[in-house]
Amino acid sequence: MITFEDIKKNEEIKTYITQADNSLMSLGYTEHSFAHATKVSDDAAYILKSLNFSEHDIELARIAGYMHDIGNLVNRVDHSQSGAIMAFKILNDLQMNPKDIALIVSAIGNHDEGSGVAVNHIAAALIIADKSDVRRSRVRNVDDAKNDIHDRVNYSVKTSKLTVRDKNIILSLKIDTEISPVLEYFEIFLNRMKMCKNAARKLNIGFKLFINDQQLM
């Protein structure tokens, strides 16, 4: 079996993640490099582990999470579909089991809020992990945070924690409302939070959002 460690060490994948993030940086997007890829990978695995999925499924979630944004190398538009095609070629060349490839490719191809659906448990974990990665360190230029709502919302997040407990996946944020009001968070992330709620339902669990200790979903 191709393992997550094999994927992390793969120079081709490293190159694609780096160049995809460089493309997004030139367009003014928040960080989508190894920090984001690793956090999404870890959180997707954590979700499935907490819900007692098999070690094999957890490994597939790690791989999907790590590779999910490589399609930004092609274009930000439809990057989930581009990334799925790229992932299929890479994993097929590595002679991964076709059933495993199918789960990973489906997850990557469905992680974007524009057209994605939690078609399987790997996709559900990936969606929640990806959409929950809101943090100050993703902002590249603090000065730009004053003018761009995405940077401003990310920069306002002092702490972010994703936990699984009491039959719910819980995203808890501490936001500096002097930098960005809570309303701005929902202005850009409402569809993503709805997507997380639907993804959690695929895993037979609830999804809750707390901002500054107040439950908002």
Coordinates of C-alpha atoms in Angstrom, one line a residue:
M1 CA 0.0 0.0 0.0
I2 CA 1.1 3.6 -0.7
T3 CA 1.3 5.3 2.6
F4 CA 0.9 8.9 3.7
E5 CA 4.7 9.0 4.4
D6 CA 5.3 8.0 0.8
I7 CA 3.1 10.9 -0.3
K8 CA 4.9 13.4 1.9
K9 CA 8.3 12.4 0.6
N10 CA 7.2 12.4 -3.0
E11 CA 9.2 15.2 -4.8
E12 CA 6.6 15.6 -7.6
I13 CA 3.8 16.3 -5.1
K14 CA 6.0 18.7 -3.1
T15 CA 6.7 20.6 -6.3
Y16 CA 3.0 20.8 -7.2
I17 CA 2.0 22.0 -3.7
T18 CA 4.7 24.7 -3.8
Q19 CA 3.9 26.0 -7.3
A20 CA 0.1 25.9 -6.7
D21 CA 0.6 28.1 -3.6
N22 CA 2.9 30.4 -5.5
S23 CA 0.2 30.9 -8.1
L24 CA -2.4 31.7 -5.4
M25 CA 0.1 34.0 -3.7
S26 CA 0.4 36.0 -6.9
L27 CA -3.4 36.3 -6.9
G28 CA -3.6 37.6 -3.3
Y29 CA -5.0 34.4 -1.7
T30 CA -4.2 33.2 1.8
E31 CA -1.6 30.5 2.4
H32 CA -2.3 27.2 0.7
S33 CA 1.1 25.6 1.1
F34 CA 2.4 22.8 3.3
A35 CA 1.0 24.3 6.6
H36 CA -2.5 24.2 5.2
A37 CA -2.0 20.8 3.5
T38 CA -0.6 19.3 6.7
K39 CA -3.3 20.8 8.9
V40 CA -6.1 19.6 6.6
S41 CA -4.5 16.2 6.5
D42 CA -4.2 15.9 10.2
D43 CA -7.7 17.2 10.9
A44 CA -9.3 14.9 8.4
A45 CA -7.5 11.9 10.0
Y46 CA -8.5 13.1 13.5
I47 CA -12.2 13.2 12.5
L48 CA -12.2 9.7 11.2
K49 CA -10.1 8.3 14.0
S50 CA -12.5 9.9 16.6
L51 CA -15.4 8.2 14.8
N52 CA -13.7 4.8 14.9
F53 CA -13.0 4.4 11.2
S54 CA -10.3 1.9 10.2
E55 CA -6.6 2.8 10.1
H56 CA -6.8 2.3 6.4
D57 CA -9.5 4.9 6.0
I58 CA -7.6 7.3 8.2
E59 CA -4.6 6.9 6.0
L60 CA -6.6 7.6 2.9
A61 CA -8.0 10.8 4.6
R62 CA -4.5 11.9 5.4
I63 CA -3.5 11.5 1.7
A64 CA -6.6 13.2 0.4
G65 CA -6.1 16.1 2.8
Y66 CA -2.4 16.6 1.9
M67 CA -3.0 16.6 -1.9
H68 CA -6.4 18.3 -2.0
D69 CA -5.2 21.7 -3.3
I70 CA -2.7 20.7 -6.0
G71 CA -5.2 21.7 -8.7
N72 CA -4.5 25.3 -7.9
L73 CA -1.4 24.8 -10.1
V74 CA -3.7 24.7 -13.1
N75 CA -6.2 27.4 -12.1
R76 CA -8.1 28.5 -9.0
V77 CA -11.4 28.0 -11.0
D78 CA -12.4 24.3 -10.8
H79 CA -9.3 23.5 -8.9
S80 CA -10.9 20.6 -7.1
Q81 CA -11.6 18.8 -10.4
S82 CA -8.2 19.7 -11.8
G83 CA -6.6 18.4 -8.6
A84 CA -8.6 15.2 -8.7
I85 CA -7.3 14.4 -12.2
M86 CA -3.8 15.2 -11.2
A87 CA -4.1 13.0 -8.1
F88 CA -5.4 10.2 -10.2
K89 CA -2.4 10.3 -12.5
I90 CA 0.1 10.5 -9.6
L91 CA -1.5 7.7 -7.5
N92 CA -2.0 5.5 -10.5
D93 CA 1.7 5.9 -11.5
L94 CA 2.5 4.9 -7.9
Q95 CA 0.4 1.8 -8.5
M96 CA -2.0 2.5 -5.6
N97 CA -5.0 0.2 -5.3
P98 CA -7.7 1.4 -7.7
K99 CA -10.4 1.3 -4.9
D100 CA -8.2 3.6 -2.7
I101 CA -7.6 5.9 -5.7
A102 CA -11.3 6.1 -6.3
L103 CA -12.0 7.3 -2.7
I104 CA -9.2 9.8 -2.7
V105 CA -10.0 11.3 -6.2
S106 CA -13.7 11.5 -5.3
A107 CA -12.9 13.4 -2.1
I108 CA -10.5 15.8 -3.8
G109 CA -12.9 16.4 -6.6
N110 CA -15.7 17.3 -4.2
H111 CA -14.0 19.5 -1.6
D112 CA -14.8 22.9 -3.2
E113 CA -17.9 24.7 -1.9
G114 CA -18.9 25.7 -5.4
S115 CA -19.9 22.2 -6.6
G116 CA -18.6 19.7 -4.0
V117 CA -20.7 17.1 -2.1
A118 CA -19.7 14.7 0.6
V119 CA -20.0 11.7 -1.6
N120 CA -18.2 9.4 0.8
H121 CA -16.6 9.4 4.3
I122 CA -13.2 10.5 3.0
A123 CA -14.8 13.4 1.2
A124 CA -16.8 14.4 4.3
A125 CA -13.7 14.4 6.5
L126 CA -11.8 16.4 3.9
I127 CA -14.5 19.0 3.5
I128 CA -14.8 19.7 7.3
A129 CA -11.0 19.8 7.8
D130 CA -10.5 22.1 4.8
K131 CA -13.3 24.6 5.6
S132 CA -12.4 24.7 9.2
D133 CA -8.8 25.9 8.6
V134 CA -9.3 29.6 9.5
R135 CA -6.3 31.2 11.3
R136 CA -4.2 34.3 11.5
S137 CA -1.1 32.6 10.2
R138 CA -2.7 32.1 6.8
V139 CA -2.5 35.8 6.1
R140 CA 0.6 36.7 4.1
N141 CA 0.5 40.5 4.3
V142 CA -1.0 41.9 7.5
D143 CA -1.3 45.4 5.9
D144 CA -3.6 43.9 3.2
A145 CA -5.9 42.6 5.9
K146 CA -7.3 46.1 6.3
N147 CA -8.6 46.0 2.8
D148 CA -9.4 42.4 1.9
I149 CA -12.3 40.7 3.8
H150 CA -10.8 37.2 3.5
D151 CA -7.5 38.4 5.0
R152 CA -9.3 40.4 7.6
V153 CA -11.5 37.5 8.7
N154 CA -8.5 35.1 8.9
Y155 CA -6.3 37.6 10.7
S156 CA -9.1 38.3 13.3
V157 CA -9.0 34.6 14.4
K158 CA -6.9 34.4 17.5
T159 CA -7.5 30.7 18.2
S160 CA -9.2 27.9 16.2
K161 CA -9.9 24.4 17.5
L162 CA -11.7 21.5 15.9
T163 CA -12.9 18.8 18.2
V164 CA -15.2 15.7 18.1
R165 CA -17.3 15.2 21.2
D166 CA -20.8 14.6 22.4
K167 CA -21.9 13.3 18.9
N168 CA -20.8 16.5 17.3
I169 CA -17.9 17.9 15.3
I170 CA -17.3 21.3 16.9
L171 CA -15.4 24.3 15.5
S172 CA -14.5 26.8 18.2
L173 CA -13.1 30.2 17.2
K174 CA -11.9 33.1 19.2
I175 CA -12.3 36.2 17.0
D176 CA -11.0 39.8 17.6
T177 CA -14.1 41.7 16.7
E178 CA -12.2 44.9 16.5
I179 CA -10.4 43.5 13.5
S180 CA -13.4 41.9 11.9
P181 CA -17.0 41.6 13.2
V182 CA -18.6 38.1 13.4
L183 CA -21.0 39.1 10.6
E184 CA -18.0 39.3 8.1
Y185 CA -17.1 35.7 9.0
F186 CA -20.6 34.6 7.9
E187 CA -20.5 36.8 4.8
I188 CA -17.7 34.8 3.3
F189 CA -17.9 31.4 5.1
L190 CA -21.7 30.7 5.5
N191 CA -21.8 28.4 2.5
R192 CA -18.7 26.6 3.8
M193 CA -20.2 26.1 7.2
K194 CA -23.4 24.7 5.6
M195 CA -21.2 22.4 3.6
C196 CA -19.5 21.2 6.8
K197 CA -22.9 20.6 8.4
N198 CA -23.9 18.4 5.4
A199 CA -20.6 16.6 5.5
A200 CA -21.0 15.8 9.2
R201 CA -24.4 14.4 8.4
K202 CA -22.7 12.0 6.0
L203 CA -20.7 10.8 9.0
N204 CA -23.8 10.4 11.1
I205 CA -22.7 13.2 13.4
G206 CA -23.7 16.9 14.0
F207 CA -21.7 20.0 13.3
K208 CA -21.6 23.0 15.6
L209 CA -19.9 26.4 15.3
F210 CA -18.9 28.5 18.3
I211 CA -17.5 32.0 18.0
N212 CA -16.3 33.7 21.1
D213 CA -18.1 31.0 23.2
Q214 CA -21.5 31.6 21.5
Q215 CA -23.1 28.8 19.5
L216 CA -24.0 30.1 16.0
M217 CA -24.7 26.8 14.2

